[in-house]
Amino acid sequence: MTSSAEALERRIDELRAAIRKAVTVGERERAKVLRGELRKAERQWEEALDELAEQPVAPVRRHAGPLLPLREQVHQALTLLGAPAAPKLIIAVHEAFHVGEMIPARLTSLRRDEERSFRSAPHSRPYYLCAALTADLLAPARGLLAVSTWPMAARVIGSLSPRVDFLTSAIRLAEHLDRIPDPGPQARRLLWRFAANIPGAAASGDAMTAATVAEAAEAELEIHRDADRSHREAAAKRARKQLDDVEQLFGSRLRSISAAGS
């Protein structure tokens, strides 16, 4: 079942890349079909994870080596969150749902390794772990990792984006926990970290339910979603127009990009 989940993750990445390409060249009907396939693959991935969660897991010593390469562990965590995230949160998600230790120091150099790999052989991998970009300068957002196959607008960070991404991740995490029969104390503590900062989500960790957290997060997200989306899409349009392939993934460092596009 682990191999099935991994195959689905690769399929999801391939579909996202294909959708982006279809949208770019104006193939709307193909993009619509691919989006349907993507939704189906994502449902199958969630079902595969649920089956994995139900299987007995042999005890793993904390110093044991990871079952997957680091970049795949990070990719799993980011895919679950559905938004750019800092290393500390990525590690917390990994520890809540997966075995094997994720070493913080290695995450520091991971994005630089990904950029070197892309520069040496562009687009040779199904995905890259890249930088989130600031909406004003389209420069790398400090400490935030994203996935290259996400739409550009999802990788741009505007003034409202940190809160929107926080709420988005809370919803996805809550929905994921709601599908797991026994998520375990680490997963519940992680959800409580989100719930404690969302009005109406839960009065305490003991009283918290995943469904209530998701509902409260969605209610606040409705307030910010449209304004944030408009800001991000405008910045994404500038990025696609003014940045080369490397800069679209890892940010512009050599010049400032004006809001007017001059």
PDB file of C-alpha atoms in Angstrom:
ATOM      1  CA  MET A   1       0.000   0.000   0.000  1.00  0.00           C
ATOM      2  CA  THR A   2       2.953   2.333   0.586  1.00  0.00           C
ATOM      3  CA  SER A   3       4.031   1.877  -3.022  1.00  0.00           C
ATOM      4  CA  SER A   4       0.472   2.598  -4.157  1.00  0.00           C
ATOM      5  CA  ALA A   5       0.419   5.883  -2.236  1.00  0.00           C
ATOM      6  CA  GLU A   6       3.802   6.838  -3.665  1.00  0.00           C
ATOM      7  CA  ALA A   7       2.621   6.058  -7.205  1.00  0.00           C
ATOM      8  CA  LEU A   8      -0.448   8.224  -6.648  1.00  0.00           C
ATOM      9  CA  GLU A   9       1.734  11.079  -5.373  1.00  0.00           C
ATOM     10  CA  ARG A  10       3.792  10.905  -8.572  1.00  0.00           C
ATOM     11  CA  ARG A  11       0.578  10.795 -10.626  1.00  0.00           C
ATOM     12  CA  ILE A  12      -0.786  13.856  -8.791  1.00  0.00           C
ATOM     13  CA  ASP A  13       2.416  15.788  -9.486  1.00  0.00           C
ATOM     14  CA  GLU A  14       2.300  14.802 -13.166  1.00  0.00           C
ATOM     15  CA  LEU A  15      -1.358  15.853 -13.459  1.00  0.00           C
ATOM     16  CA  ARG A  16      -0.696  19.225 -11.829  1.00  0.00           C
ATOM     17  CA  ALA A  17       2.164  19.880 -14.233  1.00  0.00           C
ATOM     18  CA  ALA A  18      -0.025  18.838 -17.176  1.00  0.00           C
ATOM     19  CA  ILE A  19      -2.863  21.115 -16.013  1.00  0.00           C
ATOM     20  CA  ARG A  20      -0.487  24.051 -15.709  1.00  0.00           C
ATOM     21  CA  LYS A  21       0.798  23.412 -19.241  1.00  0.00           C
ATOM     22  CA  ALA A  22      -2.726  23.065 -20.664  1.00  0.00           C
ATOM     23  CA  VAL A  23      -3.856  26.314 -19.031  1.00  0.00           C
ATOM     24  CA  THR A  24      -0.735  28.109 -20.261  1.00  0.00           C
ATOM     25  CA  VAL A  25      -1.374  27.173 -23.905  1.00  0.00           C
ATOM     26  CA  GLY A  26      -5.122  27.793 -23.670  1.00  0.00           C
ATOM     27  CA  GLU A  27      -6.315  24.158 -23.865  1.00  0.00           C
ATOM     28  CA  ARG A  28      -9.309  24.683 -21.581  1.00  0.00           C
ATOM     29  CA  GLU A  29     -11.138  21.444 -22.358  1.00  0.00           C
ATOM     30  CA  ARG A  30      -8.007  19.375 -21.734  1.00  0.00           C
ATOM     31  CA  ALA A  31      -7.393  21.260 -18.496  1.00  0.00           C
ATOM     32  CA  LYS A  32     -10.967  20.500 -17.387  1.00  0.00           C
ATOM     33  CA  VAL A  33     -10.507  16.779 -18.064  1.00  0.00           C
ATOM     34  CA  LEU A  34      -7.165  16.749 -16.271  1.00  0.00           C
ATOM     35  CA  ARG A  35      -8.660  18.499 -13.233  1.00  0.00           C
ATOM     36  CA  GLY A  36     -11.231  15.713 -12.994  1.00  0.00           C
ATOM     37  CA  GLU A  37      -8.455  13.123 -13.106  1.00  0.00           C
ATOM     38  CA  LEU A  38      -6.550  15.095 -10.460  1.00  0.00           C
ATOM     39  CA  ARG A  39      -9.532  15.133  -8.088  1.00  0.00           C
ATOM     40  CA  LYS A  40      -9.934  11.387  -8.550  1.00  0.00           C
ATOM     41  CA  ALA A  41      -6.232  10.742  -7.906  1.00  0.00           C
ATOM     42  CA  GLU A  42      -6.326  12.905  -4.766  1.00  0.00           C
ATOM     43  CA  ARG A  43      -9.299  10.950  -3.430  1.00  0.00           C
ATOM     44  CA  GLN A  44      -7.477   7.691  -4.106  1.00  0.00           C
ATOM     45  CA  TRP A  45      -4.382   9.071  -2.336  1.00  0.00           C
ATOM     46  CA  GLU A  46      -6.445   9.954   0.745  1.00  0.00           C
ATOM     47  CA  GLU A  47      -7.995   6.468   0.748  1.00  0.00           C
ATOM     48  CA  ALA A  48      -4.537   4.895   0.467  1.00  0.00           C
ATOM     49  CA  LEU A  49      -3.332   6.940   3.439  1.00  0.00           C
ATOM     50  CA  ASP A  50      -6.384   5.897   5.449  1.00  0.00           C
ATOM     51  CA  GLU A  51      -5.622   2.234   4.759  1.00  0.00           C
ATOM     52  CA  LEU A  52      -2.013   2.774   5.785  1.00  0.00           C
ATOM     53  CA  ALA A  53      -3.157   4.374   9.027  1.00  0.00           C
ATOM     54  CA  GLU A  54      -5.228   1.304   9.850  1.00  0.00           C
ATOM     55  CA  GLN A  55      -2.331  -1.099   9.403  1.00  0.00           C
ATOM     56  CA  PRO A  56      -0.311  -2.075  12.487  1.00  0.00           C
ATOM     57  CA  VAL A  57       3.083  -0.405  12.536  1.00  0.00           C
ATOM     58  CA  ALA A  58       6.093  -2.039  14.128  1.00  0.00           C
ATOM     59  CA  PRO A  59       7.883   0.157  16.672  1.00  0.00           C
ATOM     60  CA  VAL A  60      10.567   2.286  15.082  1.00  0.00           C
ATOM     61  CA  ARG A  61      13.478   3.635  17.080  1.00  0.00           C
ATOM     62  CA  ARG A  62      13.763   7.404  16.759  1.00  0.00           C
ATOM     63  CA  HIS A  63      17.338   7.232  15.478  1.00  0.00           C
ATOM     64  CA  ALA A  64      16.362   4.852  12.692  1.00  0.00           C
ATOM     65  CA  GLY A  65      16.926   6.183   9.183  1.00  0.00           C
ATOM     66  CA  PRO A  66      13.979   7.631   7.228  1.00  0.00           C
ATOM     67  CA  LEU A  67      11.884   5.324   5.066  1.00  0.00           C
ATOM     68  CA  LEU A  68      11.841   7.897   2.252  1.00  0.00           C
ATOM     69  CA  PRO A  69      14.402  10.430   1.008  1.00  0.00           C
ATOM     70  CA  LEU A  70      14.165  13.791   2.760  1.00  0.00           C
ATOM     71  CA  ARG A  71      12.730  15.633  -0.241  1.00  0.00           C
ATOM     72  CA  GLU A  72       9.901  13.106  -0.485  1.00  0.00           C
ATOM     73  CA  GLN A  73       9.175  13.426   3.233  1.00  0.00           C
ATOM     74  CA  VAL A  74       8.959  17.203   2.837  1.00  0.00           C
ATOM     75  CA  HIS A  75       6.813  16.821  -0.263  1.00  0.00           C
ATOM     76  CA  GLN A  76       4.371  14.599   1.663  1.00  0.00           C
ATOM     77  CA  ALA A  77       4.042  17.157   4.450  1.00  0.00           C
ATOM     78  CA  LEU A  78       3.551  20.087   2.063  1.00  0.00           C
ATOM     79  CA  THR A  79       1.000  18.152   0.022  1.00  0.00           C
ATOM     80  CA  LEU A  80      -0.999  17.453   3.156  1.00  0.00           C
ATOM     81  CA  LEU A  81      -0.872  21.112   4.253  1.00  0.00           C
ATOM     82  CA  GLY A  82      -1.660  22.421   0.770  1.00  0.00           C
ATOM     83  CA  ALA A  83       0.202  25.711   1.318  1.00  0.00           C
ATOM     84  CA  PRO A  84       3.767  27.018   1.717  1.00  0.00           C
ATOM     85  CA  ALA A  85       5.173  26.177   5.137  1.00  0.00           C
ATOM     86  CA  ALA A  86       8.198  26.778   7.346  1.00  0.00           C
ATOM     87  CA  PRO A  87      10.546  23.904   8.247  1.00  0.00           C
ATOM     88  CA  LYS A  88       9.278  23.789  11.844  1.00  0.00           C
ATOM     89  CA  LEU A  89       5.719  23.069  10.690  1.00  0.00           C
ATOM     90  CA  ILE A  90       6.885  20.585   8.049  1.00  0.00           C
ATOM     91  CA  ILE A  91       8.758  18.647  10.729  1.00  0.00           C
ATOM     92  CA  ALA A  92       5.729  18.697  13.034  1.00  0.00           C
ATOM     93  CA  VAL A  93       3.480  17.309  10.286  1.00  0.00           C
ATOM     94  CA  HIS A  94       6.006  14.602   9.455  1.00  0.00           C
ATOM     95  CA  GLU A  95       6.353  13.545  13.090  1.00  0.00           C
ATOM     96  CA  ALA A  96       2.575  13.468  13.540  1.00  0.00           C
ATOM     97  CA  PHE A  97       1.892  11.105  10.643  1.00  0.00           C
ATOM     98  CA  HIS A  98       5.070   9.331   9.557  1.00  0.00           C
ATOM     99  CA  VAL A  99       7.882   7.274  11.012  1.00  0.00           C
ATOM    100  CA  GLY A 100      11.528   8.181  10.688  1.00  0.00           C
ATOM    101  CA  GLU A 101      13.309  11.290  11.910  1.00  0.00           C
ATOM    102  CA  MET A 102      13.456  14.519   9.927  1.00  0.00           C
ATOM    103  CA  ILE A 103      16.618  16.434  10.822  1.00  0.00           C
ATOM    104  CA  PRO A 104      16.076  20.239  10.914  1.00  0.00           C
ATOM    105  CA  ALA A 105      19.603  21.081   9.762  1.00  0.00           C
ATOM    106  CA  ARG A 106      19.106  19.185   6.530  1.00  0.00           C
ATOM    107  CA  LEU A 107      16.034  21.236   5.630  1.00  0.00           C
ATOM    108  CA  THR A 108      18.143  24.386   5.689  1.00  0.00           C
ATOM    109  CA  SER A 109      20.112  23.374   2.622  1.00  0.00           C
ATOM    110  CA  LEU A 110      17.352  21.447   0.864  1.00  0.00           C
ATOM    111  CA  ARG A 111      15.965  24.349  -1.168  1.00  0.00           C
ATOM    112  CA  ARG A 112      19.469  25.311  -2.340  1.00  0.00           C
ATOM    113  CA  ASP A 113      20.050  21.706  -3.397  1.00  0.00           C
ATOM    114  CA  GLU A 114      16.789  21.756  -5.336  1.00  0.00           C
ATOM    115  CA  GLU A 115      17.763  24.968  -7.115  1.00  0.00           C
ATOM    116  CA  ARG A 116      21.153  23.555  -8.095  1.00  0.00           C
ATOM    117  CA  SER A 117      19.429  20.443  -9.429  1.00  0.00           C
ATOM    118  CA  PHE A 118      16.973  22.516 -11.483  1.00  0.00           C
ATOM    119  CA  ARG A 119      19.717  24.721 -12.915  1.00  0.00           C
ATOM    120  CA  SER A 120      21.795  21.722 -13.950  1.00  0.00           C
ATOM    121  CA  ALA A 121      18.883  19.790 -15.491  1.00  0.00           C
ATOM    122  CA  PRO A 122      15.713  21.925 -15.770  1.00  0.00           C
ATOM    123  CA  HIS A 123      12.364  20.129 -15.462  1.00  0.00           C
ATOM    124  CA  SER A 124      14.012  16.712 -15.195  1.00  0.00           C
ATOM    125  CA  ARG A 125      12.114  15.850 -11.983  1.00  0.00           C
ATOM    126  CA  PRO A 126       8.339  15.520 -11.538  1.00  0.00           C
ATOM    127  CA  TYR A 127       8.482  18.238  -8.877  1.00  0.00           C
ATOM    128  CA  TYR A 128      10.919  20.520  -7.070  1.00  0.00           C
ATOM    129  CA  LEU A 129      10.821  21.874  -3.544  1.00  0.00           C
ATOM    130  CA  CYS A 130      11.054  25.580  -4.216  1.00  0.00           C
ATOM    131  CA  ALA A 131      10.593  28.934  -2.524  1.00  0.00           C
ATOM    132  CA  ALA A 132       7.405  30.803  -1.873  1.00  0.00           C
ATOM    133  CA  LEU A 133       7.720  34.268  -3.460  1.00  0.00           C
ATOM    134  CA  THR A 134       6.917  37.643  -1.949  1.00  0.00           C
ATOM    135  CA  ALA A 135       4.144  39.402  -3.852  1.00  0.00           C
ATOM    136  CA  ASP A 136       5.932  42.769  -3.977  1.00  0.00           C
ATOM    137  CA  LEU A 137       9.459  41.883  -5.107  1.00  0.00           C
ATOM    138  CA  LEU A 138       8.896  38.285  -6.261  1.00  0.00           C
ATOM    139  CA  ALA A 139      11.883  37.394  -4.111  1.00  0.00           C
ATOM    140  CA  PRO A 140      12.184  34.219  -2.014  1.00  0.00           C
ATOM    141  CA  ALA A 141       9.957  34.449   1.070  1.00  0.00           C
ATOM    142  CA  ARG A 142      12.246  33.794   4.008  1.00  0.00           C
ATOM    143  CA  GLY A 143      11.914  30.296   5.441  1.00  0.00           C
ATOM    144  CA  LEU A 144       8.908  29.133   3.398  1.00  0.00           C
ATOM    145  CA  LEU A 145       9.005  26.041   1.189  1.00  0.00           C
ATOM    146  CA  ALA A 146       6.523  25.257  -1.572  1.00  0.00           C
ATOM    147  CA  VAL A 147       6.054  22.695  -4.353  1.00  0.00           C
ATOM    148  CA  SER A 148       6.858  23.603  -7.949  1.00  0.00           C
ATOM    149  CA  THR A 149       3.751  21.931  -9.380  1.00  0.00           C
ATOM    150  CA  TRP A 150       1.421  24.204  -7.400  1.00  0.00           C
ATOM    151  CA  PRO A 151      -0.098  27.096  -9.367  1.00  0.00           C
ATOM    152  CA  MET A 152       2.045  30.231  -9.241  1.00  0.00           C
ATOM    153  CA  ALA A 153      -0.665  32.087  -7.302  1.00  0.00           C
ATOM    154  CA  ALA A 154      -0.486  29.471  -4.546  1.00  0.00           C
ATOM    155  CA  ARG A 155       3.254  30.078  -4.196  1.00  0.00           C
ATOM    156  CA  VAL A 156       3.052  33.867  -3.929  1.00  0.00           C
ATOM    157  CA  ILE A 157       2.759  35.430  -0.468  1.00  0.00           C
ATOM    158  CA  GLY A 158       0.836  38.681  -0.091  1.00  0.00           C
ATOM    159  CA  SER A 159      -0.201  40.611   3.002  1.00  0.00           C
ATOM    160  CA  LEU A 160      -3.167  38.337   3.760  1.00  0.00           C
ATOM    161  CA  SER A 161      -1.555  35.121   2.562  1.00  0.00           C
ATOM    162  CA  PRO A 162       0.026  33.958   5.856  1.00  0.00           C
ATOM    163  CA  ARG A 163      -3.383  33.935   7.532  1.00  0.00           C
ATOM    164  CA  VAL A 164      -5.104  32.403   4.516  1.00  0.00           C
ATOM    165  CA  ASP A 165      -2.472  29.667   4.293  1.00  0.00           C
ATOM    166  CA  PHE A 166      -2.735  29.050   8.045  1.00  0.00           C
ATOM    167  CA  LEU A 167      -6.507  28.549   7.745  1.00  0.00           C
ATOM    168  CA  THR A 168      -6.155  26.453   4.597  1.00  0.00           C
ATOM    169  CA  SER A 169      -3.655  24.144   6.292  1.00  0.00           C
ATOM    170  CA  ALA A 170      -5.876  23.909   9.371  1.00  0.00           C
ATOM    171  CA  ILE A 171      -8.796  22.765   7.229  1.00  0.00           C
ATOM    172  CA  ARG A 172      -6.749  20.187   5.342  1.00  0.00           C
ATOM    173  CA  LEU A 173      -5.191  18.882   8.547  1.00  0.00           C
ATOM    174  CA  ALA A 174      -8.586  18.643  10.263  1.00  0.00           C
ATOM    175  CA  GLU A 175     -10.110  16.835   7.292  1.00  0.00           C
ATOM    176  CA  HIS A 176      -7.180  14.429   7.241  1.00  0.00           C
ATOM    177  CA  LEU A 177      -7.519  13.655  10.949  1.00  0.00           C
ATOM    178  CA  ASP A 178     -11.255  13.181  10.552  1.00  0.00           C
ATOM    179  CA  ARG A 179     -10.590  10.308   8.141  1.00  0.00           C
ATOM    180  CA  ILE A 180      -8.198   8.526  10.512  1.00  0.00           C
ATOM    181  CA  PRO A 181      -9.831   6.227  13.124  1.00  0.00           C
ATOM    182  CA  ASP A 182      -7.114   6.866  15.724  1.00  0.00           C
ATOM    183  CA  PRO A 183      -4.865   9.771  14.714  1.00  0.00           C
ATOM    184  CA  GLY A 184      -2.740   9.578  17.854  1.00  0.00           C
ATOM    185  CA  PRO A 185      -1.706  12.236  20.390  1.00  0.00           C
ATOM    186  CA  GLN A 186       0.925  13.944  18.213  1.00  0.00           C
ATOM    187  CA  ALA A 187      -1.549  14.538  15.419  1.00  0.00           C
ATOM    188  CA  ARG A 188      -4.150  15.915  17.831  1.00  0.00           C
ATOM    189  CA  ARG A 189      -1.589  18.202  19.456  1.00  0.00           C
ATOM    190  CA  LEU A 190      -0.670  19.512  16.019  1.00  0.00           C
ATOM    191  CA  LEU A 191      -4.310  20.248  15.221  1.00  0.00           C
ATOM    192  CA  TRP A 192      -4.707  21.992  18.576  1.00  0.00           C
ATOM    193  CA  ARG A 193      -1.841  24.332  17.653  1.00  0.00           C
ATOM    194  CA  PHE A 194      -4.029  25.507  14.788  1.00  0.00           C
ATOM    195  CA  ALA A 195      -7.335  25.421  16.661  1.00  0.00           C
ATOM    196  CA  ALA A 196      -6.020  27.547  19.531  1.00  0.00           C
ATOM    197  CA  ASN A 197      -5.498  30.412  17.063  1.00  0.00           C
ATOM    198  CA  ILE A 198      -8.856  30.192  15.278  1.00  0.00           C
ATOM    199  CA  PRO A 199     -11.891  31.870  16.883  1.00  0.00           C
ATOM    200  CA  GLY A 200     -14.619  29.360  17.703  1.00  0.00           C
ATOM    201  CA  ALA A 201     -12.541  26.315  16.781  1.00  0.00           C
ATOM    202  CA  ALA A 202     -12.306  24.722  20.237  1.00  0.00           C
ATOM    203  CA  ALA A 203     -12.383  25.698  23.895  1.00  0.00           C
ATOM    204  CA  SER A 204      -9.693  23.178  24.818  1.00  0.00           C
ATOM    205  CA  GLY A 205      -7.638  20.360  23.355  1.00  0.00           C
ATOM    206  CA  ASP A 206      -9.836  17.749  25.034  1.00  0.00           C
ATOM    207  CA  ALA A 207     -13.032  19.285  23.673  1.00  0.00           C
ATOM    208  CA  MET A 208     -11.639  19.756  20.157  1.00  0.00           C
ATOM    209  CA  THR A 209     -13.132  17.925  17.189  1.00  0.00           C
ATOM    210  CA  ALA A 210     -11.659  17.948  13.703  1.00  0.00           C
ATOM    211  CA  ALA A 211     -14.984  18.846  12.110  1.00  0.00           C
ATOM    212  CA  THR A 212     -15.465  21.907  14.337  1.00  0.00           C
ATOM    213  CA  VAL A 213     -11.942  23.121  13.676  1.00  0.00           C
ATOM    214  CA  ALA A 214     -12.463  22.822   9.919  1.00  0.00           C
ATOM    215  CA  GLU A 215     -15.793  24.631  10.140  1.00  0.00           C
ATOM    216  CA  ALA A 216     -14.362  27.524  12.165  1.00  0.00           C
ATOM    217  CA  ALA A 217     -11.360  27.848   9.862  1.00  0.00           C
ATOM    218  CA  GLU A 218     -13.590  27.850   6.783  1.00  0.00           C
ATOM    219  CA  ALA A 219     -15.799  30.564   8.283  1.00  0.00           C
ATOM    220  CA  GLU A 220     -12.833  32.905   8.765  1.00  0.00           C
ATOM    221  CA  LEU A 221     -11.284  31.932   5.441  1.00  0.00           C
ATOM    222  CA  GLU A 222     -14.394  33.202   3.650  1.00  0.00           C
ATOM    223  CA  ILE A 223     -13.598  36.676   4.952  1.00  0.00           C
ATOM    224  CA  HIS A 224     -10.091  36.827   3.498  1.00  0.00           C
ATOM    225  CA  ARG A 225     -10.165  34.470   0.509  1.00  0.00           C
ATOM    226  CA  ASP A 226     -11.251  36.789  -2.321  1.00  0.00           C
ATOM    227  CA  ALA A 227      -8.980  39.708  -1.434  1.00  0.00           C
ATOM    228  CA  ASP A 228      -6.005  37.403  -0.986  1.00  0.00           C
ATOM    229  CA  ARG A 229      -6.690  35.562  -4.236  1.00  0.00           C
ATOM    230  CA  SER A 230      -6.876  38.829  -6.195  1.00  0.00           C
ATOM    231  CA  HIS A 231      -3.548  40.012  -4.770  1.00  0.00           C
ATOM    232  CA  ARG A 232      -1.838  36.692  -5.391  1.00  0.00           C
ATOM    233  CA  GLU A 233      -3.126  36.314  -8.940  1.00  0.00           C
ATOM    234  CA  ALA A 234      -1.919  39.808  -9.865  1.00  0.00           C
ATOM    235  CA  ALA A 235       1.539  39.009  -8.498  1.00  0.00           C
ATOM    236  CA  ALA A 236       1.540  35.623 -10.220  1.00  0.00           C
ATOM    237  CA  LYS A 237       0.741  37.299 -13.539  1.00  0.00           C
ATOM    238  CA  ARG A 238       3.759  39.588 -13.107  1.00  0.00           C
ATOM    239  CA  ALA A 239       5.947  36.638 -12.162  1.00  0.00           C
ATOM    240  CA  ARG A 240       5.016  34.644 -15.251  1.00  0.00           C
ATOM    241  CA  LYS A 241       5.684  37.679 -17.441  1.00  0.00           C
ATOM    242  CA  GLN A 242       8.899  38.964 -15.899  1.00  0.00           C
ATOM    243  CA  LEU A 243      10.757  35.985 -14.409  1.00  0.00           C
ATOM    244  CA  ASP A 244      12.590  33.184 -16.149  1.00  0.00           C
ATOM    245  CA  ASP A 245      11.980  29.523 -15.288  1.00  0.00           C
ATOM    246  CA  VAL A 246      14.522  29.437 -12.460  1.00  0.00           C
ATOM    247  CA  GLU A 247      13.273  32.669 -10.903  1.00  0.00           C
ATOM    248  CA  GLN A 248       9.644  31.544 -11.077  1.00  0.00           C
ATOM    249  CA  LEU A 249      10.567  28.678  -8.757  1.00  0.00           C
ATOM    250  CA  PHE A 250      13.303  30.169  -6.594  1.00  0.00           C
ATOM    251  CA  GLY A 251      12.709  33.907  -6.762  1.00  0.00           C
ATOM    252  CA  SER A 252      14.412  36.994  -8.158  1.00  0.00           C
ATOM    253  CA  ARG A 253      17.580  38.128  -6.385  1.00  0.00           C
ATOM    254  CA  LEU A 254      19.300  40.395  -8.907  1.00  0.00           C
ATOM    255  CA  ARG A 255      16.635  43.085  -9.314  1.00  0.00           C
ATOM    256  CA  SER A 256      13.422  44.465  -7.885  1.00  0.00           C
ATOM    257  CA  ILE A 257      10.233  43.799  -9.808  1.00  0.00           C
ATOM    258  CA  SER A 258       7.902  46.771  -9.763  1.00  0.00           C
ATOM    259  CA  ALA A 259       4.163  46.352  -9.273  1.00  0.00           C
ATOM    260  CA  ALA A 260       3.614  48.163 -12.562  1.00  0.00           C
ATOM    261  CA  GLY A 261       5.838  45.716 -14.388  1.00  0.00           C
ATOM    262  CA  SER A 262       8.325  48.328 -15.551  1.00  0.00           C
TER     263      SER A 262
END
